[in-house]
PDB file of C-alpha atoms in Angstrom:
ATOM      1  CA  MET A  14       6.833  -5.924 -19.870  1.00 77.00           C
ATOM      2  CA  ASP A  15       3.696  -8.021 -19.643  1.00 86.00           C
ATOM      3  CA  LEU A  16       2.957  -8.267 -15.977  1.00 90.00           C
ATOM      4  CA  GLN A  17       0.303 -11.249 -16.455  1.00 91.00           C
ATOM      5  CA  LEU A  18      -2.228  -9.561 -14.829  1.00 95.00           C
ATOM      6  CA  ASN A  19      -4.978  -9.771 -17.515  1.00 93.00           C
ATOM      7  CA  GLY A  20      -8.202 -11.113 -15.996  1.00 94.00           C
ATOM      8  CA  LYS A  21      -6.882 -11.054 -12.487  1.00 97.00           C
ATOM      9  CA  VAL A  22      -9.220  -9.731  -9.696  1.00 98.00           C
ATOM     10  CA  ALA A  23      -7.856  -7.100  -7.604  1.00 98.00           C
ATOM     11  CA  LEU A  24      -9.060  -5.023  -4.801  1.00 98.00           C
ATOM     12  CA  VAL A  25      -7.446  -1.879  -3.729  1.00 97.00           C
ATOM     13  CA  THR A  26      -8.666   0.197  -0.887  1.00 95.00           C
ATOM     14  CA  ALA A  27      -8.782   4.146  -0.256  1.00 90.00           C
ATOM     15  CA  ALA A  28      -8.452   4.461  -3.941  1.00 89.00           C
ATOM     16  CA  SER A  29     -10.383   7.585  -4.813  1.00 84.00           C
ATOM     17  CA  LYS A  30      -7.149   9.492  -4.993  1.00 85.00           C
ATOM     18  CA  GLY A  31      -3.634   9.505  -4.835  1.00 87.00           C
ATOM     19  CA  ILE A  32      -1.655   6.385  -4.558  1.00 90.00           C
ATOM     20  CA  GLY A  33      -4.455   4.120  -4.118  1.00 91.00           C
ATOM     21  CA  ASN A  34      -5.977   5.538  -7.315  1.00 90.00           C
ATOM     22  CA  ALA A  35      -2.672   5.568  -9.193  1.00 93.00           C
ATOM     23  CA  VAL A  36      -2.517   1.691  -8.134  1.00 95.00           C
ATOM     24  CA  ALA A  37      -6.049   0.994  -9.512  1.00 94.00           C
ATOM     25  CA  GLN A  38      -5.453   2.675 -12.623  1.00 92.00           C
ATOM     26  CA  ARG A  39      -1.965   0.656 -13.134  1.00 94.00           C
ATOM     27  CA  LEU A  40      -3.477  -2.720 -12.426  1.00 96.00           C
ATOM     28  CA  ALA A  41      -6.596  -2.028 -14.800  1.00 94.00           C
ATOM     29  CA  ARG A  42      -4.132  -1.015 -17.707  1.00 93.00           C
ATOM     30  CA  GLU A  43      -2.471  -4.516 -17.248  1.00 94.00           C
ATOM     31  CA  GLY A  44      -5.859  -6.059 -17.827  1.00 95.00           C
ATOM     32  CA  ALA A  45      -6.996  -6.600 -14.192  1.00 96.00           C
ATOM     33  CA  ILE A  46     -10.423  -6.189 -13.083  1.00 96.00           C
ATOM     34  CA  VAL A  47     -10.045  -3.941 -10.351  1.00 96.00           C
ATOM     35  CA  ALA A  48     -12.557  -3.217  -7.364  1.00 96.00           C
ATOM     36  CA  VAL A  49     -11.806   0.182  -5.882  1.00 94.00           C
ATOM     37  CA  SER A  50     -13.019   1.096  -2.354  1.00 92.00           C
ATOM     38  CA  SER A  51     -13.369   4.299  -0.919  1.00 82.00           C
ATOM     39  CA  ARG A  52     -15.862   6.502   1.251  1.00 79.00           C
ATOM     40  CA  SER A  53     -16.045   8.519  -1.723  1.00 68.00           C
ATOM     41  CA  VAL A  54     -15.913   6.974  -5.286  1.00 59.00           C
ATOM     42  CA  ALA A  55     -16.090  10.250  -7.098  1.00 55.00           C
ATOM     43  CA  GLY A  56     -12.689  10.193  -8.352  1.00 49.00           C
ATOM     44  CA  ALA A  57     -12.838   6.409  -9.319  1.00 51.00           C
ATOM     45  CA  ALA A  58     -15.811   5.937 -11.398  1.00 60.00           C
ATOM     46  CA  GLU A  59     -15.967   2.816 -13.262  1.00 73.00           C
ATOM     47  CA  GLN A  60     -13.783   2.749 -16.264  1.00 78.00           C
ATOM     48  CA  LEU A  61     -13.123   0.447 -19.107  1.00 77.00           C
ATOM     49  CA  PHE A  62      -9.465  -0.112 -20.487  1.00 81.00           C
ATOM     50  CA  ASP A  63      -7.717  -1.600 -23.578  1.00 75.00           C
ATOM     51  CA  GLY A  64      -6.975  -5.129 -22.929  1.00 75.00           C
ATOM     52  CA  GLY A  65     -10.139  -5.991 -21.015  1.00 81.00           C
ATOM     53  CA  GLY A  66      -8.976  -4.371 -17.707  1.00 90.00           C
ATOM     54  CA  LYS A  67     -11.907  -2.357 -15.809  1.00 93.00           C
ATOM     55  CA  ILE A  68     -12.540  -0.531 -12.354  1.00 93.00           C
ATOM     56  CA  VAL A  69     -15.560  -1.365 -10.594  1.00 94.00           C
ATOM     57  CA  THR A  70     -16.808   0.830  -7.468  1.00 92.00           C
ATOM     58  CA  PHE A  71     -17.359  -0.472  -4.023  1.00 93.00           C
ATOM     59  CA  PRO A  72     -18.191   2.358  -1.733  1.00 89.00           C
ATOM     60  CA  ALA A  73     -16.936   1.534   1.921  1.00 91.00           C
ATOM     61  CA  ASP A  74     -15.968   3.417   4.959  1.00 91.00           C
ATOM     62  CA  LEU A  75     -13.126   1.684   6.242  1.00 91.00           C
ATOM     63  CA  GLY A  76     -14.056   3.497   9.569  1.00 90.00           C
ATOM     64  CA  ASN A  77     -17.018   1.598   9.677  1.00 93.00           C
ATOM     65  CA  VAL A  78     -16.558  -2.219  10.996  1.00 95.00           C
ATOM     66  CA  ALA A  79     -19.663  -3.600   9.407  1.00 96.00           C
ATOM     67  CA  GLN A  80     -18.646  -2.131   5.797  1.00 95.00           C
ATOM     68  CA  THR A  81     -15.244  -3.090   6.120  1.00 96.00           C
ATOM     69  CA  GLY A  82     -15.892  -6.580   7.011  1.00 95.00           C
ATOM     70  CA  ALA A  83     -18.381  -7.066   4.396  1.00 96.00           C
ATOM     71  CA  LEU A  84     -15.963  -5.573   1.658  1.00 97.00           C
ATOM     72  CA  VAL A  85     -14.212  -8.717   0.365  1.00 97.00           C
ATOM     73  CA  ASP A  86     -17.401 -10.791   0.564  1.00 97.00           C
ATOM     74  CA  GLN A  87     -19.108  -8.279  -1.589  1.00 96.00           C
ATOM     75  CA  VAL A  88     -16.196  -8.328  -4.244  1.00 97.00           C
ATOM     76  CA  VAL A  89     -16.223 -11.977  -4.582  1.00 97.00           C
ATOM     77  CA  ALA A  90     -19.892 -12.128  -4.938  1.00 97.00           C
ATOM     78  CA  ARG A  91     -19.949  -9.625  -7.609  1.00 96.00           C
ATOM     79  CA  LEU A  92     -16.579 -10.363  -9.442  1.00 96.00           C
ATOM     80  CA  GLY A  93     -16.189 -14.209  -8.841  1.00 96.00           C
ATOM     81  CA  ARG A  94     -12.933 -14.279  -7.136  1.00 96.00           C
ATOM     82  CA  LEU A  95     -10.065 -12.257  -5.347  1.00 98.00           C
ATOM     83  CA  ASP A  96      -6.695 -12.810  -6.713  1.00 98.00           C
ATOM     84  CA  ILE A  97      -4.864  -9.378  -5.269  1.00 98.00           C
ATOM     85  CA  ALA A  98      -5.440  -7.292  -2.365  1.00 98.00           C
ATOM     86  CA  VAL A  99      -3.813  -4.055  -2.074  1.00 97.00           C
ATOM     87  CA  LEU A 100      -4.505  -2.681   1.504  1.00 97.00           C
ATOM     88  CA  ASN A 101      -4.088   1.248   1.506  1.00 93.00           C
ATOM     89  CA  THR A 102      -5.297   3.491   4.200  1.00 90.00           C
ATOM     90  CA  PRO A 103      -5.888   7.297   4.753  1.00 85.00           C
ATOM     91  CA  GLY A 104      -3.306   8.635   6.866  1.00 81.00           C
ATOM     92  CA  PRO A 105      -3.938   9.818  10.827  1.00 84.00           C
ATOM     93  CA  LYS A 106      -3.404  13.130  12.294  1.00 86.00           C
ATOM     94  CA  ILE A 107       0.056  14.475  12.144  1.00 85.00           C
ATOM     95  CA  LYS A 108       0.925  15.364  15.683  1.00 88.00           C
ATOM     96  CA  PRO A 109       4.106  15.294  17.846  1.00 89.00           C
ATOM     97  CA  PHE A 110       3.905  12.452  20.485  1.00 95.00           C
ATOM     98  CA  LEU A 111       3.496  15.013  23.406  1.00 96.00           C
ATOM     99  CA  ASP A 112       0.545  16.711  21.742  1.00 95.00           C
ATOM    100  CA  THR A 113      -1.537  13.548  21.258  1.00 96.00           C
ATOM    101  CA  GLU A 114      -4.432  12.412  23.562  1.00 97.00           C
ATOM    102  CA  LEU A 115      -5.586   8.757  24.123  1.00 97.00           C
ATOM    103  CA  GLU A 116      -8.475   9.388  21.715  1.00 96.00           C
ATOM    104  CA  ASP A 117      -5.857  10.277  18.955  1.00 96.00           C
ATOM    105  CA  TRP A 118      -4.652   6.829  19.427  1.00 96.00           C
ATOM    106  CA  SER A 119      -7.878   5.013  19.352  1.00 96.00           C
ATOM    107  CA  GLY A 120      -8.723   7.119  16.165  1.00 94.00           C
ATOM    108  CA  ALA A 121      -5.528   6.148  14.532  1.00 95.00           C
ATOM    109  CA  PHE A 122      -6.120   2.544  15.220  1.00 96.00           C
ATOM    110  CA  ASP A 123      -9.532   2.619  13.728  1.00 94.00           C
ATOM    111  CA  VAL A 124      -8.342   4.403  10.514  1.00 91.00           C
ATOM    112  CA  LEU A 125      -5.277   2.158   9.928  1.00 92.00           C
ATOM    113  CA  VAL A 126      -5.106  -0.910  11.662  1.00 96.00           C
ATOM    114  CA  ARG A 127      -8.238  -2.345  12.639  1.00 97.00           C
ATOM    115  CA  PRO A 128      -9.488  -2.140   8.906  1.00 96.00           C
ATOM    116  CA  VAL A 129      -6.516  -3.771   7.553  1.00 97.00           C
ATOM    117  CA  VAL A 130      -6.516  -6.444   9.722  1.00 97.00           C
ATOM    118  CA  GLN A 131     -10.211  -7.095   8.777  1.00 97.00           C
ATOM    119  CA  LEU A 132      -9.392  -6.948   5.094  1.00 98.00           C
ATOM    120  CA  ALA A 133      -6.159  -8.929   5.405  1.00 98.00           C
ATOM    121  CA  LEU A 134      -7.657 -11.821   7.059  1.00 98.00           C
ATOM    122  CA  ALA A 135     -10.666 -11.875   4.849  1.00 98.00           C
ATOM    123  CA  SER A 136      -8.426 -11.725   1.848  1.00 98.00           C
ATOM    124  CA  ALA A 137      -6.130 -14.153   3.009  1.00 98.00           C
ATOM    125  CA  LYS A 138      -8.893 -16.845   3.746  1.00 98.00           C
ATOM    126  CA  GLN A 139     -10.349 -16.483   0.200  1.00 97.00           C
ATOM    127  CA  MET A 140      -6.642 -16.777  -1.335  1.00 97.00           C
ATOM    128  CA  ALA A 141      -5.717 -19.607   0.890  1.00 97.00           C
ATOM    129  CA  ALA A 142      -8.608 -21.561  -0.251  1.00 97.00           C
ATOM    130  CA  ASN A 143      -7.824 -20.971  -3.782  1.00 96.00           C
ATOM    131  CA  LYS A 144      -4.006 -21.687  -3.049  1.00 96.00           C
ATOM    132  CA  SER A 145      -3.225 -18.707  -4.934  1.00 95.00           C
ATOM    133  CA  GLY A 146      -2.928 -14.928  -4.477  1.00 95.00           C
ATOM    134  CA  SER A 147      -0.959 -11.816  -3.438  1.00 95.00           C
ATOM    135  CA  ILE A 148      -1.375  -9.065  -0.838  1.00 95.00           C
ATOM    136  CA  VAL A 149       0.305  -5.859  -0.811  1.00 94.00           C
ATOM    137  CA  PHE A 150       0.516  -3.572   2.206  1.00 94.00           C
ATOM    138  CA  LEU A 151       1.192   0.034   1.797  1.00 92.00           C
ATOM    139  CA  THR A 152       2.927   1.467   4.857  1.00 89.00           C
ATOM    140  CA  SER A 153       5.656   4.165   5.007  1.00 86.00           C
ATOM    141  CA  THR A 154       9.189   4.819   5.233  1.00 84.00           C
ATOM    142  CA  TRP A 155       8.425   6.254   8.667  1.00 83.00           C
ATOM    143  CA  VAL A 156       8.187   2.437   9.865  1.00 86.00           C
ATOM    144  CA  LYS A 157      11.884   2.436   9.382  1.00 85.00           C
ATOM    145  CA  GLN A 158      12.580   6.174  10.328  1.00 83.00           C
ATOM    146  CA  PRO A 159       9.927   8.137  11.890  1.00 84.00           C
ATOM    147  CA  ALA A 160       9.947  11.892  11.512  1.00 81.00           C
ATOM    148  CA  PRO A 161       8.607  14.661  13.608  1.00 82.00           C
ATOM    149  CA  GLY A 162       5.016  15.003  13.939  1.00 85.00           C
ATOM    150  CA  GLY A 163       4.610  11.058  12.771  1.00 88.00           C
ATOM    151  CA  ALA A 164       3.772   9.352  16.009  1.00 93.00           C
ATOM    152  CA  LEU A 165       0.644   8.057  15.062  1.00 94.00           C
ATOM    153  CA  SER A 166       1.429   7.111  12.001  1.00 91.00           C
ATOM    154  CA  SER A 167       4.977   5.545  12.552  1.00 93.00           C
ATOM    155  CA  SER A 168       3.528   3.541  15.149  1.00 95.00           C
ATOM    156  CA  MET A 169       0.203   2.202  13.413  1.00 95.00           C
ATOM    157  CA  ARG A 170       2.022   1.318  10.441  1.00 93.00           C
ATOM    158  CA  SER A 171       4.854  -0.227  12.288  1.00 94.00           C
ATOM    159  CA  ALA A 172       2.174  -2.808  13.476  1.00 94.00           C
ATOM    160  CA  LEU A 173       0.924  -3.519  10.004  1.00 94.00           C
ATOM    161  CA  SER A 174       4.580  -3.900   8.681  1.00 92.00           C
ATOM    162  CA  SER A 175       5.017  -6.839  11.434  1.00 93.00           C
ATOM    163  CA  MET A 176       1.864  -8.323  10.666  1.00 94.00           C
ATOM    164  CA  SER A 177       2.660  -8.403   6.806  1.00 92.00           C
ATOM    165  CA  LYS A 178       6.090  -9.990   7.693  1.00 90.00           C
ATOM    166  CA  GLN A 179       3.951 -12.574   9.895  1.00 93.00           C
ATOM    167  CA  MET A 180       1.679 -13.302   7.095  1.00 94.00           C
ATOM    168  CA  ALA A 181       4.411 -13.731   4.534  1.00 91.00           C
ATOM    169  CA  THR A 182       5.921 -16.301   6.678  1.00 91.00           C
ATOM    170  CA  GLU A 183       2.794 -18.414   7.319  1.00 93.00           C
ATOM    171  CA  LEU A 184       0.898 -17.886   3.901  1.00 94.00           C
ATOM    172  CA  GLY A 185       3.567 -19.046   1.654  1.00 90.00           C
ATOM    173  CA  ALA A 186       2.547 -22.669   2.092  1.00 92.00           C
ATOM    174  CA  TYR A 187      -0.754 -21.755   0.705  1.00 94.00           C
ATOM    175  CA  GLY A 188       0.625 -20.212  -2.552  1.00 92.00           C
ATOM    176  CA  VAL A 189      -0.165 -16.866  -1.196  1.00 93.00           C
ATOM    177  CA  ARG A 190       2.574 -14.156  -1.521  1.00 92.00           C
ATOM    178  CA  VAL A 191       2.618 -11.027   0.874  1.00 92.00           C
ATOM    179  CA  ASN A 192       4.761  -7.955   0.594  1.00 91.00           C
ATOM    180  CA  GLN A 193       4.518  -4.434   1.553  1.00 91.00           C
ATOM    181  CA  VAL A 194       5.526  -1.094  -0.030  1.00 91.00           C
ATOM    182  CA  GLN A 195       6.912   1.731   2.036  1.00 87.00           C
ATOM    183  CA  PRO A 196       6.495   5.100   0.156  1.00 86.00           C
ATOM    184  CA  GLY A 197       8.608   7.892   1.217  1.00 78.00           C
ATOM    185  CA  ALA A 198       7.624  11.368   0.366  1.00 74.00           C
ATOM    186  CA  THR A 199       5.348  11.403  -2.461  1.00 77.00           C
ATOM    187  CA  GLY A 200       3.308  14.036  -4.264  1.00 66.00           C
ATOM    188  CA  THR A 201      -0.271  13.476  -3.013  1.00 73.00           C
ATOM    189  CA  ASP A 202      -2.912  15.828  -1.737  1.00 70.00           C
ATOM    190  CA  ARG A 203      -1.894  14.622   1.786  1.00 74.00           C
ATOM    191  CA  MET A 204       1.622  15.326   1.228  1.00 73.00           C
ATOM    192  CA  HIS A 205       0.870  18.815   0.243  1.00 67.00           C
ATOM    193  CA  ASP A 206      -1.251  19.227   3.134  1.00 73.00           C
ATOM    194  CA  ILE A 207       1.738  18.380   5.440  1.00 75.00           C
ATOM    195  CA  VAL A 208       3.746  20.783   3.432  1.00 75.00           C
ATOM    196  CA  ARG A 209       1.389  23.690   4.096  1.00 78.00           C
ATOM    197  CA  MET A 210       1.079  22.874   7.850  1.00 76.00           C
ATOM    198  CA  LYS A 211       4.757  22.577   8.357  1.00 76.00           C
ATOM    199  CA  ALA A 212       5.185  25.904   6.453  1.00 78.00           C
ATOM    200  CA  ASP A 213       2.647  27.541   8.473  1.00 81.00           C
ATOM    201  CA  LYS A 214       4.141  26.204  11.517  1.00 80.00           C
ATOM    202  CA  ASN A 215       7.716  27.247  10.693  1.00 82.00           C
ATOM    203  CA  GLY A 216       6.881  30.583   8.886  1.00 86.00           C
ATOM    204  CA  THR A 217       8.349  29.669   5.483  1.00 89.00           C
ATOM    205  CA  SER A 218       6.913  28.849   2.229  1.00 86.00           C
ATOM    206  CA  ALA A 219       5.650  25.413   0.972  1.00 78.00           C
ATOM    207  CA  GLU A 220       8.573  25.577  -1.640  1.00 82.00           C
ATOM    208  CA  GLN A 221      11.228  25.915   1.139  1.00 82.00           C
ATOM    209  CA  GLU A 222       9.433  23.052   2.841  1.00 75.00           C
ATOM    210  CA  ILE A 223       9.645  20.700   0.138  1.00 76.00           C
ATOM    211  CA  GLN A 224      13.145  21.557  -0.602  1.00 79.00           C
ATOM    212  CA  GLN A 225      13.890  20.512   2.781  1.00 76.00           C
ATOM    213  CA  ILE A 226      11.999  17.248   2.598  1.00 74.00           C
ATOM    214  CA  VAL A 227      13.802  16.120  -0.572  1.00 75.00           C
ATOM    215  CA  LYS A 228      17.363  17.504  -0.066  1.00 78.00           C
ATOM    216  CA  ASP A 229      18.506  13.833   0.850  1.00 74.00           C
ATOM    217  CA  ILE A 230      16.771  12.177  -1.956  1.00 75.00           C
ATOM    218  CA  PRO A 231      19.223  11.157  -4.687  1.00 78.00           C
ATOM    219  CA  LEU A 232      16.988  12.426  -7.683  1.00 77.00           C
ATOM    220  CA  GLY A 233      16.290  15.719  -5.912  1.00 79.00           C
ATOM    221  CA  ARG A 234      12.449  15.299  -5.805  1.00 79.00           C
ATOM    222  CA  TRP A 235       9.869  13.450  -4.398  1.00 78.00           C
ATOM    223  CA  GLY A 236       8.118  10.597  -5.852  1.00 80.00           C
ATOM    224  CA  ASN A 237       4.760  10.659  -7.799  1.00 84.00           C
ATOM    225  CA  PRO A 238       1.701   8.042  -6.997  1.00 88.00           C
ATOM    226  CA  GLU A 239       2.386   6.569 -10.610  1.00 89.00           C
ATOM    227  CA  GLU A 240       5.855   5.397  -9.527  1.00 88.00           C
ATOM    228  CA  ILE A 241       4.543   3.793  -6.351  1.00 90.00           C
ATOM    229  CA  ALA A 242       1.848   2.313  -8.327  1.00 92.00           C
ATOM    230  CA  ASP A 243       4.580   0.560 -10.652  1.00 92.00           C
ATOM    231  CA  ALA A 244       5.997  -0.932  -7.685  1.00 90.00           C
ATOM    232  CA  VAL A 245       2.950  -2.576  -6.538  1.00 93.00           C
ATOM    233  CA  ALA A 246       1.718  -3.583  -9.594  1.00 94.00           C
ATOM    234  CA  TYR A 247       5.144  -5.532  -9.872  1.00 92.00           C
ATOM    235  CA  LEU A 248       4.841  -7.177  -6.591  1.00 92.00           C
ATOM    236  CA  ALA A 249       1.181  -8.110  -7.400  1.00 93.00           C
ATOM    237  CA  SER A 250       2.360  -9.942 -10.423  1.00 92.00           C
ATOM    238  CA  PRO A 251       3.744 -13.471 -10.608  1.00 87.00           C
ATOM    239  CA  TRP A 252       7.200 -11.852 -11.716  1.00 83.00           C
ATOM    240  CA  PRO A 253       8.709 -11.848  -7.987  1.00 78.00           C
ATOM    241  CA  VAL A 254       8.009 -15.806  -7.967  1.00 67.00           C
ATOM    242  CA  LEU A 255       9.425 -16.367 -11.247  1.00 52.00           C
ATOM    243  CA  SER A 256      12.430 -14.280 -11.091  1.00 41.00           C
ATOM    244  CA  LEU A 257      14.966 -16.501  -9.014  1.00 33.00           C
ATOM    245  CA  VAL A 258      16.918 -13.924  -7.221  1.00 32.00           C
ATOM    246  CA  GLN A 259      17.616 -13.683  -3.314  1.00 29.00           C
ATOM    247  CA  ARG A 260      18.041  -9.985  -2.873  1.00 30.00           C
ATOM    248  CA  CYS A 261      16.754  -7.456  -5.588  1.00 32.00           C
ATOM    249  CA  ARG A 262      17.413  -3.694  -5.142  1.00 30.00           C
ATOM    250  CA  LEU A 263      15.412  -1.425  -7.542  1.00 31.00           C
ATOM    251  CA  MET A 264      16.115   2.204  -7.797  1.00 31.00           C
ATOM    252  CA  ALA A 265      13.221   3.398 -10.116  1.00 34.00           C
ATOM    253  CA  VAL A 266      11.223   4.954  -7.377  1.00 40.00           C
ATOM    254  CA  PRO A 267      12.718   7.618  -5.556  1.00 40.00           C
ATOM    255  CA  CYS A 268      12.255   7.313  -1.735  1.00 40.00           C
ATOM    256  CA  ALA A 269      10.274   4.288  -1.473  1.00 44.00           C
ATOM    257  CA  ARG A 270      11.179   0.983   0.012  1.00 44.00           C
ATOM    258  CA  PHE A 271      10.031  -2.772  -0.617  1.00 44.00           C
ATOM    259  CA  GLU A 272       9.888  -4.678   2.606  1.00 43.00           C
ATOM    260  CA  PRO A 273      10.549  -8.724   2.429  1.00 41.00           C
ATOM    261  CA  ALA A 274       8.189 -11.273   1.777  1.00 42.00           C
ATOM    262  CA  ARG A 275       9.160 -14.960   1.777  1.00 37.00           C
ATOM    263  CA  PHE A 276       7.756 -16.970  -1.233  1.00 34.00           C
ATOM    264  CA  HIS A 277       7.707 -20.488  -0.015  1.00 34.00           C
ATOM    265  CA  ARG A 278       6.464 -21.981  -3.355  1.00 34.00           C
ATOM    266  CA  PHE A 279      10.493 -22.216  -3.907  1.00 31.00           C
ATOM    267  CA  PRO A 280      11.610 -23.142  -0.411  1.00 29.00           C
ATOM    268  CA  GLU A 281      15.053 -22.578  -0.717  1.00 29.00           C
ATOM    269  CA  ILE A 282      14.679 -18.942  -1.769  1.00 29.00           C
ATOM    270  CA  ASN A 283      14.123 -15.688   0.282  1.00 32.00           C
ATOM    271  CA  HIS A 284      13.147 -12.760  -1.953  1.00 37.00           C
ATOM    272  CA  ASP A 285      13.789  -9.639  -0.564  1.00 36.00           C
ATOM    273  CA  HIS A 286      12.655  -6.692  -2.686  1.00 38.00           C
ATOM    274  CA  VAL A 287      13.953  -3.271  -1.307  1.00 36.00           C
ATOM    275  CA  ILE A 288      13.835   0.023  -3.018  1.00 37.00           C
ATOM    276  CA  ASP A 289      15.760   2.523  -1.106  1.00 35.00           C
TER     277      ASP A 289
END
């Protein structure tokens, strides 16, 4: 399936590894010119792909207000425009609510919410001026159902989830589509760290903790970053607009969830893209 992304300019943040890196690779394989941003771009060196796609690195620390604020302008200055923004962030500390301190909440806000608001605003302004664009937020299934230890993550990502819906409501009139993907348990380095932490706390093995996590997933396993990347690439493409459906449930990705965006290019249609 041709996702019609050839020559599109995309920004993917927190893209040195894990889901962010998988998304960048997937978009580049579709022919997009992908600006990848991370504190360390060692895992995201510039690459060329068959079909004209490429990855271009833009080192930036999302915890740095100035670097984050300049990122979209730097991408546009170097690559000419911005068609797609995939807003991914590092995860905050895993702590039960009663173990958190005020500085934990401030730190989580600075890692998750503040930089995404900066990037979303800058991206939306560029796209609205061009009357075209796609913004995809990467949040978490913890937005829908928190898990023990996820107080910081679920709370901050819920704020982003609500913001994405508000943006979808307001930006459709400018030809800008906004969606979010809520990955569930996915085999990233961070997930393996969480598993090891749980195993140490519970006196179990990592394998036992993994089995506990995946027992309620129909496929009996957690997802991998490439599967999440497939979902993001689809939402970044024109296809969600061109397919005239009101609700679409896609089961390709285990334990991930698409959240709705309203595409006002066809005012009578409310597209919901949901993965359970």
